[in-house]
Amino acid sequence: RMEASCLELALEGERLCKAGDCRAGVSFFEAAVQVGTEDLRTLSAIYSQLGNAYFYLHEYAKALEYHHHDLTLARTIGDLLGEAKASGNLGNTLKVLGNFEEAIVCCQRHLDISRELNDKVGEARALYNLGNVYHSKGKNVANAGTHDPGELPDDVKNALQKAAKYYEENLSIVTELGDRAAQGRAFGNLGNTHYLLGNFRSAVLAHEQRLLIAKEFGDRSAERRAYSNLGNAYIFLGEFETAAEYYRRTLQLARQLKDRAVEAQACYSLGNTYTLLQDYEKAIDYHLKHLVIAQELHDKIGEGRACWSLGNAYTALGNHDQAIHFAERHLEISREVGDRSGELTARLNLSDLQMVLGLSYSTNNSMMAESQAVENSLNGGRPRGRRYSMENMELMKLTPEKVPNWN
Amino acid sequence: SQPLAGGQAAELQSKVVPSKQILHSDNMEMEPETMETKSVTEYFSKLHMGSLVYSCTSKRKNK
């Protein structure tokens, strides 16, 4: 009687998760665990699905807990394939949690067992997961420092090169298996790995393949991802017109897919690209579009970025009133979100604009006067006019990860 | 002071234009993860296939 009940609850959980309602699915699976079962294979399947449901719900600590239970159970009953699957899922979860070393051990176990069982599909999937862990590891270490794609410390480079190697191994198997969807995923992430390594031509080649496969499947989200990644790579190749074309396609698809956040991102990228093309009117147009969506989505950080960019573009056009308006707004928002480097950048921009407009402005604006005081204290009260030339480099270092060299 | 301000405006402009000053957000688009799946349905159907087939055939025989 109890046995049937646990099974029934689990089957309903499965149905709900398949239908896309993970939250409701979790309730049924947890109820099934409460009822309990003596069938350890059924229990293992419930744990595994609970882990995956929590993973998709971004509740990674819970996901970790259940995938761990599944692994223990699979080992207990000597289910090797089950152990491989649990190890892979545990590895993916540990990766998201930033525990890369343990994630590597788990994904390697998934790979070893798959090879032992001569399971080609499993082997390919384990290789893809391993690539993802090394990619995340490399990106994570890279984000801790301030450098551009292509200028990487050795540990970052090693991790990214390993990621590329695993993606390529995965590609050779899934090509053999004729699994186009898996090829698409591998090309996308391989492209992004080449991008971080500074191999922008290789990145373009991989993303072009990704694009082709996305079109084959009519997968418009993947198509949009490919356009965006192609745009990024062409920026670093210095081909700004081509980049702008890809970002325009990203924007078009984002609007079709009604994804406002992605639409904002595309507008922001286009604004930056037109700045590089020195077409400031178009840059302003796109940054304003980005600003509107950022406000709509209550994305304060995005709003601050938009104001910063707009301030710069208006300065380039010599429209100092608008430039000051946005620099002040950037300062306000930086304070609000506690972005110290953004705050400093805004203050520096404001004092530059103040110099251009003459000192009369600061006398009747308390924010500007205060900004001047803070700036003087930050610079040890050195005389003005100091910041041009070498000291611009300081400004860059003060805005880590936000200001890569777009060359 | 007018020429000075003009000179500084030019200086400002050159500071803004270089690509180094562009705020960049990490907008690299990754492909989704693949999770391994287990299923109670699958296991259940495999487990009970034998007895189910038996019960169906025996029912038919009974008719």
CSV table of N, CA, C and O in Angstrom, one decimal, chain A residues 245-334:
chain,number,residue,atom,x,y,z
A,245,GLU,N,26.7,44.7,-37.1
A,245,GLU,CA,25.7,43.9,-37.8
A,245,GLU,C,25.2,42.7,-37.0
A,245,GLU,O,24.0,42.5,-36.9
A,246,TYR,N,26.2,42.0,-36.4
A,246,TYR,CA,25.7,40.9,-35.5
A,246,TYR,C,24.9,41.3,-34.3
A,246,TYR,O,24.0,40.7,-33.9
A,247,TYR,N,25.3,42.4,-33.7
A,247,TYR,CA,24.6,42.9,-32.5
A,247,TYR,C,23.2,43.4,-33.0
A,247,TYR,O,22.2,43.2,-32.2
A,248,ARG,N,23.0,43.9,-34.2
A,248,ARG,CA,21.7,44.3,-34.7
A,248,ARG,C,20.8,43.1,-34.8
A,248,ARG,O,19.6,43.1,-34.5
A,249,ARG,N,21.4,42.0,-35.3
A,249,ARG,CA,20.6,40.7,-35.4
A,249,ARG,C,20.3,40.2,-34.1
A,249,ARG,O,19.2,39.6,-33.9
A,250,THR,N,21.2,40.3,-33.1
A,250,THR,CA,20.9,39.9,-31.7
A,250,THR,C,19.7,40.7,-31.2
A,250,THR,O,18.8,40.1,-30.6
A,251,LEU,N,19.7,42.0,-31.5
A,251,LEU,CA,18.6,42.9,-31.0
A,251,LEU,C,17.3,42.5,-31.6
A,251,LEU,O,16.3,42.4,-30.9
A,252,GLN,N,17.3,42.2,-32.9
A,252,GLN,CA,16.1,41.8,-33.7
A,252,GLN,C,15.5,40.6,-33.0
A,252,GLN,O,14.3,40.5,-32.8
A,253,LEU,N,16.4,39.6,-32.8
A,253,LEU,CA,15.9,38.3,-32.2
A,253,LEU,C,15.4,38.5,-30.8
A,253,LEU,O,14.4,37.9,-30.4
A,254,ALA,N,16.1,39.3,-30.0
A,254,ALA,CA,15.8,39.5,-28.6
A,254,ALA,C,14.4,40.1,-28.6
A,254,ALA,O,13.5,39.8,-27.7
A,255,ARG,N,14.1,41.0,-29.6
A,255,ARG,CA,12.7,41.6,-29.6
A,255,ARG,C,11.7,40.6,-30.0
A,255,ARG,O,10.6,40.6,-29.4
A,256,GLN,N,12.0,39.8,-31.0
A,256,GLN,CA,11.1,38.7,-31.4
A,256,GLN,C,10.8,37.8,-30.2
A,256,GLN,O,9.7,37.3,-30.1
A,257,LEU,N,11.9,37.4,-29.5
A,257,LEU,CA,11.7,36.5,-28.4
A,257,LEU,C,11.2,37.2,-27.1
A,257,LEU,O,11.0,36.5,-26.1
A,258,LYS,N,10.9,38.5,-27.2
A,258,LYS,CA,10.4,39.3,-26.1
A,258,LYS,C,11.2,39.1,-24.8
A,258,LYS,O,10.7,39.0,-23.7
A,259,ASP,N,12.5,39.1,-25.0
A,259,ASP,CA,13.4,39.1,-23.8
A,259,ASP,C,14.0,40.5,-23.6
A,259,ASP,O,15.0,40.9,-24.2
A,260,ARG,N,13.4,41.2,-22.6
A,260,ARG,CA,13.8,42.6,-22.4
A,260,ARG,C,15.2,42.7,-21.9
A,260,ARG,O,15.9,43.7,-22.3
A,261,ALA,N,15.7,41.8,-21.0
A,261,ALA,CA,17.0,41.9,-20.5
A,261,ALA,C,18.1,41.7,-21.6
A,261,ALA,O,19.0,42.5,-21.7
A,262,VAL,N,17.8,40.8,-22.5
A,262,VAL,CA,18.7,40.5,-23.6
A,262,VAL,C,18.7,41.7,-24.6
A,262,VAL,O,19.7,42.1,-25.2
A,263,GLU,N,17.5,42.3,-24.8
A,263,GLU,CA,17.3,43.4,-25.7
A,263,GLU,C,18.2,44.6,-25.1
A,263,GLU,O,18.9,45.3,-25.9
A,264,ALA,N,18.1,44.8,-23.8
A,264,ALA,CA,18.9,45.8,-23.2
A,264,ALA,C,20.4,45.6,-23.4
A,264,ALA,O,21.2,46.5,-23.8
A,265,GLN,N,20.8,44.3,-23.2
A,265,GLN,CA,22.2,44.0,-23.4
A,265,GLN,C,22.7,44.3,-24.9
A,265,GLN,O,23.7,44.8,-25.1
A,266,ALA,N,21.8,44.0,-25.8
A,266,ALA,CA,22.1,44.2,-27.2
A,266,ALA,C,22.2,45.7,-27.5
A,266,ALA,O,23.1,46.1,-28.3
A,267,CYS,N,21.3,46.5,-26.9
A,267,CYS,CA,21.4,47.9,-27.1
A,267,CYS,C,22.7,48.5,-26.5
A,267,CYS,O,23.3,49.4,-27.1
A,268,TYR,N,23.0,48.0,-25.4
A,268,TYR,CA,24.3,48.4,-24.7
A,268,TYR,C,25.5,48.1,-25.6
A,268,TYR,O,26.4,49.0,-25.8
A,269,SER,N,25.5,46.9,-26.1
A,269,SER,CA,26.6,46.5,-27.0
A,269,SER,C,26.7,47.4,-28.2
A,269,SER,O,27.8,47.8,-28.7
A,270,LEU,N,25.5,47.6,-28.8
A,270,LEU,CA,25.4,48.5,-30.0
A,270,LEU,C,25.9,49.9,-29.7
A,270,LEU,O,26.6,50.5,-30.5
A,271,GLY,N,25.5,50.4,-28.5
A,271,GLY,CA,26.0,51.7,-28.1
A,271,GLY,C,27.5,51.8,-28.0
A,271,GLY,O,28.1,52.7,-28.5
A,272,ASN,N,28.1,50.8,-27.4
A,272,ASN,CA,29.5,50.7,-27.3
A,272,ASN,C,30.2,50.6,-28.7
A,272,ASN,O,31.2,51.2,-28.9
A,273,THR,N,29.6,49.8,-29.5
A,273,THR,CA,30.2,49.6,-30.9
A,273,THR,C,30.1,50.9,-31.7
A,273,THR,O,31.1,51.3,-32.3
A,274,TYR,N,29.0,51.6,-31.6
A,274,TYR,CA,29.0,52.9,-32.3
A,274,TYR,C,29.9,54.0,-31.7
A,274,TYR,O,30.4,54.8,-32.4
A,275,THR,N,30.2,53.8,-30.4
A,275,THR,CA,31.2,54.7,-29.8
A,275,THR,C,32.5,54.4,-30.4
A,275,THR,O,33.3,55.3,-30.8
A,276,LEU,N,32.8,53.1,-30.6
A,276,LEU,CA,34.1,52.7,-31.3
A,276,LEU,C,34.1,53.2,-32.7
A,276,LEU,O,35.2,53.5,-33.2
A,277,LEU,N,33.0,53.2,-33.4
A,277,LEU,CA,32.9,53.7,-34.7
A,277,LEU,C,32.8,55.3,-34.8
A,277,LEU,O,32.7,55.9,-35.8
A,278,GLN,N,32.9,55.9,-33.6
A,278,GLN,CA,32.8,57.3,-33.4
A,278,GLN,C,31.5,57.9,-34.0
A,278,GLN,O,31.5,59.1,-34.4
A,279,ASP,N,30.5,57.1,-34.0
A,279,ASP,CA,29.2,57.6,-34.4
A,279,ASP,C,28.4,57.9,-33.1
A,279,ASP,O,27.6,57.0,-32.7
A,280,TYR,N,28.6,59.0,-32.5
A,280,TYR,CA,28.1,59.2,-31.1
A,280,TYR,C,26.6,59.4,-31.1
A,280,TYR,O,26.0,59.1,-30.1
A,281,GLU,N,26.0,59.9,-32.2
A,281,GLU,CA,24.5,60.1,-32.2
A,281,GLU,C,23.9,58.7,-32.1
A,281,GLU,O,23.0,58.5,-31.3
A,282,LYS,N,24.3,57.7,-32.9
A,282,LYS,CA,23.8,56.4,-32.8
A,282,LYS,C,24.1,55.7,-31.5
A,282,LYS,O,23.2,55.0,-30.9
A,283,ALA,N,25.3,56.0,-31.0
A,283,ALA,CA,25.7,55.4,-29.7
A,283,ALA,C,24.7,55.9,-28.6
A,283,ALA,O,24.2,55.1,-27.8
A,284,ILE,N,24.4,57.2,-28.6
A,284,ILE,CA,23.5,57.8,-27.6
A,284,ILE,C,22.1,57.2,-27.8
A,284,ILE,O,21.4,56.8,-26.8
A,285,ASP,N,21.7,57.0,-29.0
A,285,ASP,CA,20.4,56.4,-29.3
A,285,ASP,C,20.2,55.1,-28.6
A,285,ASP,O,19.3,54.8,-27.9
A,286,TYR,N,21.2,54.2,-28.8
A,286,TYR,CA,21.2,52.9,-28.2
A,286,TYR,C,21.4,52.9,-26.7
A,286,TYR,O,20.7,52.1,-26.0
A,287,HIS,N,22.3,53.7,-26.2
A,287,HIS,CA,22.4,53.8,-24.8
A,287,HIS,C,21.2,54.3,-24.1
A,287,HIS,O,20.8,53.8,-23.0
A,288,LEU,N,20.4,55.2,-24.8
A,288,LEU,CA,19.1,55.6,-24.2
A,288,LEU,C,18.1,54.5,-24.1
A,288,LEU,O,17.4,54.3,-23.2
A,289,LYS,N,18.1,53.7,-25.2
A,289,LYS,CA,17.2,52.5,-25.3
A,289,LYS,C,17.6,51.6,-24.1
A,289,LYS,O,16.7,51.0,-23.5
A,290,HIS,N,18.9,51.4,-23.9
A,290,HIS,CA,19.4,50.5,-22.8
A,290,HIS,C,18.9,51.1,-21.5
A,290,HIS,O,18.4,50.3,-20.6
A,291,LEU,N,19.1,52.4,-21.3
A,291,LEU,CA,18.7,53.0,-20.1
A,291,LEU,C,17.2,52.8,-19.7
A,291,LEU,O,16.9,52.5,-18.6
A,292,VAL,N,16.4,53.0,-20.7
A,292,VAL,CA,14.9,52.8,-20.5
A,292,VAL,C,14.6,51.4,-20.0
A,292,VAL,O,13.8,51.3,-19.0
A,293,ILE,N,15.2,50.4,-20.7
A,293,ILE,CA,14.9,49.1,-20.2
A,293,ILE,C,15.5,48.8,-18.9
A,293,ILE,O,14.9,48.1,-18.0
A,294,ALA,N,16.7,49.3,-18.6
A,294,ALA,CA,17.3,49.1,-17.3
A,294,ALA,C,16.4,49.6,-16.2
A,294,ALA,O,16.2,49.0,-15.1
A,295,GLN,N,15.8,50.8,-16.4
A,295,GLN,CA,14.9,51.4,-15.5
A,295,GLN,C,13.7,50.6,-15.3
A,295,GLN,O,13.2,50.3,-14.2
A,296,GLU,N,13.2,50.1,-16.4
A,296,GLU,CA,12.0,49.3,-16.4
A,296,GLU,C,12.2,48.0,-15.6
A,296,GLU,O,11.3,47.5,-14.9
A,297,LEU,N,13.4,47.4,-15.7
A,297,LEU,CA,13.7,46.2,-15.0
A,297,LEU,C,14.3,46.4,-13.6
A,297,LEU,O,14.7,45.5,-13.0
A,298,HIS,N,14.3,47.7,-13.2
A,298,HIS,CA,14.9,48.0,-11.9
A,298,HIS,C,16.3,47.5,-11.8
A,298,HIS,O,16.8,47.1,-10.7
A,299,ASP,N,17.1,47.6,-12.9
A,299,ASP,CA,18.5,47.2,-12.9
A,299,ASP,C,19.4,48.4,-12.7
A,299,ASP,O,19.7,49.1,-13.6
A,300,LYS,N,19.7,48.6,-11.4
A,300,LYS,CA,20.4,49.8,-11.0
A,300,LYS,C,21.8,49.8,-11.6
A,300,LYS,O,22.3,50.9,-12.0
A,301,ILE,N,22.4,48.7,-11.6
A,301,ILE,CA,23.8,48.6,-12.2
A,301,ILE,C,23.8,48.9,-13.6
A,301,ILE,O,24.7,49.7,-14.1
A,302,GLY,N,22.8,48.4,-14.4
A,302,GLY,CA,22.7,48.7,-15.8
A,302,GLY,C,22.4,50.1,-16.0
A,302,GLY,O,23.0,50.8,-16.9
A,303,GLU,N,21.6,50.7,-15.2
A,303,GLU,CA,21.3,52.1,-15.3
A,303,GLU,C,22.5,53.0,-15.1
A,303,GLU,O,22.7,53.9,-15.8
A,304,GLY,N,23.3,52.6,-14.1
A,304,GLY,CA,24.6,53.4,-13.8
A,304,GLY,C,25.5,53.3,-15.0
A,304,GLY,O,26.1,54.3,-15.5
A,305,ARG,N,25.6,52.1,-15.6
A,305,ARG,CA,26.4,51.9,-16.8
A,305,ARG,C,25.9,52.7,-18.0
A,305,ARG,O,26.7,53.3,-18.7
A,306,ALA,N,24.6,52.8,-18.1
A,306,ALA,CA,24.0,53.6,-19.2
A,306,ALA,C,24.4,55.0,-19.0
A,306,ALA,O,24.8,55.7,-20.0
A,307,CYS,N,24.3,55.5,-17.8
A,307,CYS,CA,24.5,56.9,-17.5
A,307,CYS,C,26.0,57.3,-17.8
A,307,CYS,O,26.4,58.3,-18.4
A,308,TRP,N,26.9,56.4,-17.4
A,308,TRP,CA,28.3,56.5,-17.6
A,308,TRP,C,28.6,56.7,-19.1
A,308,TRP,O,29.3,57.6,-19.6
A,309,SER,N,28.0,55.7,-19.9
A,309,SER,CA,28.2,55.7,-21.3
A,309,SER,C,27.7,56.9,-22.0
A,309,SER,O,28.3,57.5,-22.9
A,310,LEU,N,26.5,57.3,-21.5
A,310,LEU,CA,25.8,58.5,-22.1
A,310,LEU,C,26.6,59.8,-21.8
A,310,LEU,O,26.8,60.6,-22.7
A,311,GLY,N,27.1,59.8,-20.6
A,311,GLY,CA,28.0,61.0,-20.2
A,311,GLY,C,29.2,61.1,-21.1
A,311,GLY,O,29.5,62.2,-21.7
A,312,ASN,N,29.8,60.0,-21.4
A,312,ASN,CA,31.0,60.0,-22.3
A,312,ASN,C,30.6,60.4,-23.7
A,312,ASN,O,31.3,61.1,-24.4
A,313,ALA,N,29.5,59.8,-24.2
A,313,ALA,CA,29.1,60.1,-25.6
A,313,ALA,C,28.8,61.6,-25.8
A,313,ALA,O,29.1,62.2,-26.7
A,314,TYR,N,28.0,62.1,-24.8
A,314,TYR,CA,27.7,63.5,-24.9
A,314,TYR,C,28.9,64.4,-24.7
A,314,TYR,O,29.0,65.5,-25.4
A,315,THR,N,29.9,64.0,-23.9
A,315,THR,CA,31.1,64.7,-23.8
A,315,THR,C,31.8,64.8,-25.2
A,315,THR,O,32.3,65.8,-25.6
A,316,ALA,N,31.8,63.6,-25.8
A,316,ALA,CA,32.5,63.5,-27.1
A,316,ALA,C,31.8,64.4,-28.2
A,316,ALA,O,32.5,65.0,-29.0
A,317,LEU,N,30.5,64.6,-28.0
A,317,LEU,CA,29.8,65.5,-28.9
A,317,LEU,C,29.9,67.0,-28.5
A,317,LEU,O,29.4,67.9,-29.2
A,318,GLY,N,30.5,67.2,-27.3
A,318,GLY,CA,30.6,68.6,-26.8
A,318,GLY,C,29.3,69.1,-26.2
A,318,GLY,O,29.2,70.3,-25.9
A,319,ASN,N,28.4,68.2,-25.9
A,319,ASN,CA,27.1,68.6,-25.2
A,319,ASN,C,27.4,68.4,-23.7
A,319,ASN,O,27.0,67.4,-23.1
A,320,HIS,N,28.0,69.4,-23.1
A,320,HIS,CA,28.4,69.3,-21.7
A,320,HIS,C,27.3,69.3,-20.7
A,320,HIS,O,27.4,68.7,-19.7
A,321,ASP,N,26.2,70.0,-21.1
A,321,ASP,CA,25.0,70.0,-20.1
A,321,ASP,C,24.5,68.6,-19.9
A,321,ASP,O,24.3,68.1,-18.8
A,322,GLN,N,24.3,67.9,-21.1
A,322,GLN,CA,23.8,66.5,-21.0
A,322,GLN,C,24.8,65.6,-20.3
A,322,GLN,O,24.5,64.7,-19.5
A,323,ALA,N,26.1,65.9,-20.7
A,323,ALA,CA,27.2,65.1,-20.1
A,323,ALA,C,27.2,65.2,-18.6
A,323,ALA,O,27.3,64.2,-17.9
A,324,ILE,N,27.0,66.4,-18.1
A,324,ILE,CA,27.0,66.6,-16.6
A,324,ILE,C,25.8,66.0,-16.0
A,324,ILE,O,25.8,65.3,-15.0
A,325,HIS,N,24.6,66.1,-16.7
A,325,HIS,CA,23.4,65.5,-16.2
A,325,HIS,C,23.6,64.0,-15.9
A,325,HIS,O,23.3,63.4,-14.9
A,326,PHE,N,24.2,63.3,-16.9
A,326,PHE,CA,24.4,61.8,-16.8
A,326,PHE,C,25.5,61.5,-15.9
A,326,PHE,O,25.4,60.5,-15.2
A,327,ALA,N,26.5,62.3,-15.8
A,327,ALA,CA,27.6,62.0,-14.9
A,327,ALA,C,27.1,62.1,-13.4
A,327,ALA,O,27.5,61.3,-12.6
A,328,GLU,N,26.2,63.1,-13.2
A,328,GLU,CA,25.7,63.3,-11.9
A,328,GLU,C,24.8,62.1,-11.5
A,328,GLU,O,24.8,61.6,-10.4
A,329,ARG,N,24.0,61.7,-12.5
A,329,ARG,CA,23.1,60.5,-12.3
A,329,ARG,C,24.0,59.2,-12.0
A,329,ARG,O,23.7,58.4,-11.2
A,330,HIS,N,25.1,59.1,-12.7
A,330,HIS,CA,26.0,58.0,-12.5
A,330,HIS,C,26.6,58.0,-11.1
A,330,HIS,O,26.7,57.0,-10.5
A,331,LEU,N,26.9,59.2,-10.7
A,331,LEU,CA,27.4,59.3,-9.3
A,331,LEU,C,26.4,58.9,-8.3
A,331,LEU,O,26.7,58.1,-7.4
A,332,GLU,N,25.2,59.4,-8.5
A,332,GLU,CA,24.1,59.1,-7.5
A,332,GLU,C,23.9,57.6,-7.5
A,332,GLU,O,23.7,57.0,-6.4
A,333,ILE,N,23.8,56.9,-8.7
A,333,ILE,CA,23.5,55.5,-8.7
A,333,ILE,C,24.7,54.7,-8.1
A,333,ILE,O,24.5,53.7,-7.4
A,334,SER,N,25.9,55.1,-8.4
A,334,SER,CA,27.1,54.4,-7.9
A,334,SER,C,27.0,54.4,-6.4
A,334,SER,O,27.4,53.4,-5.7
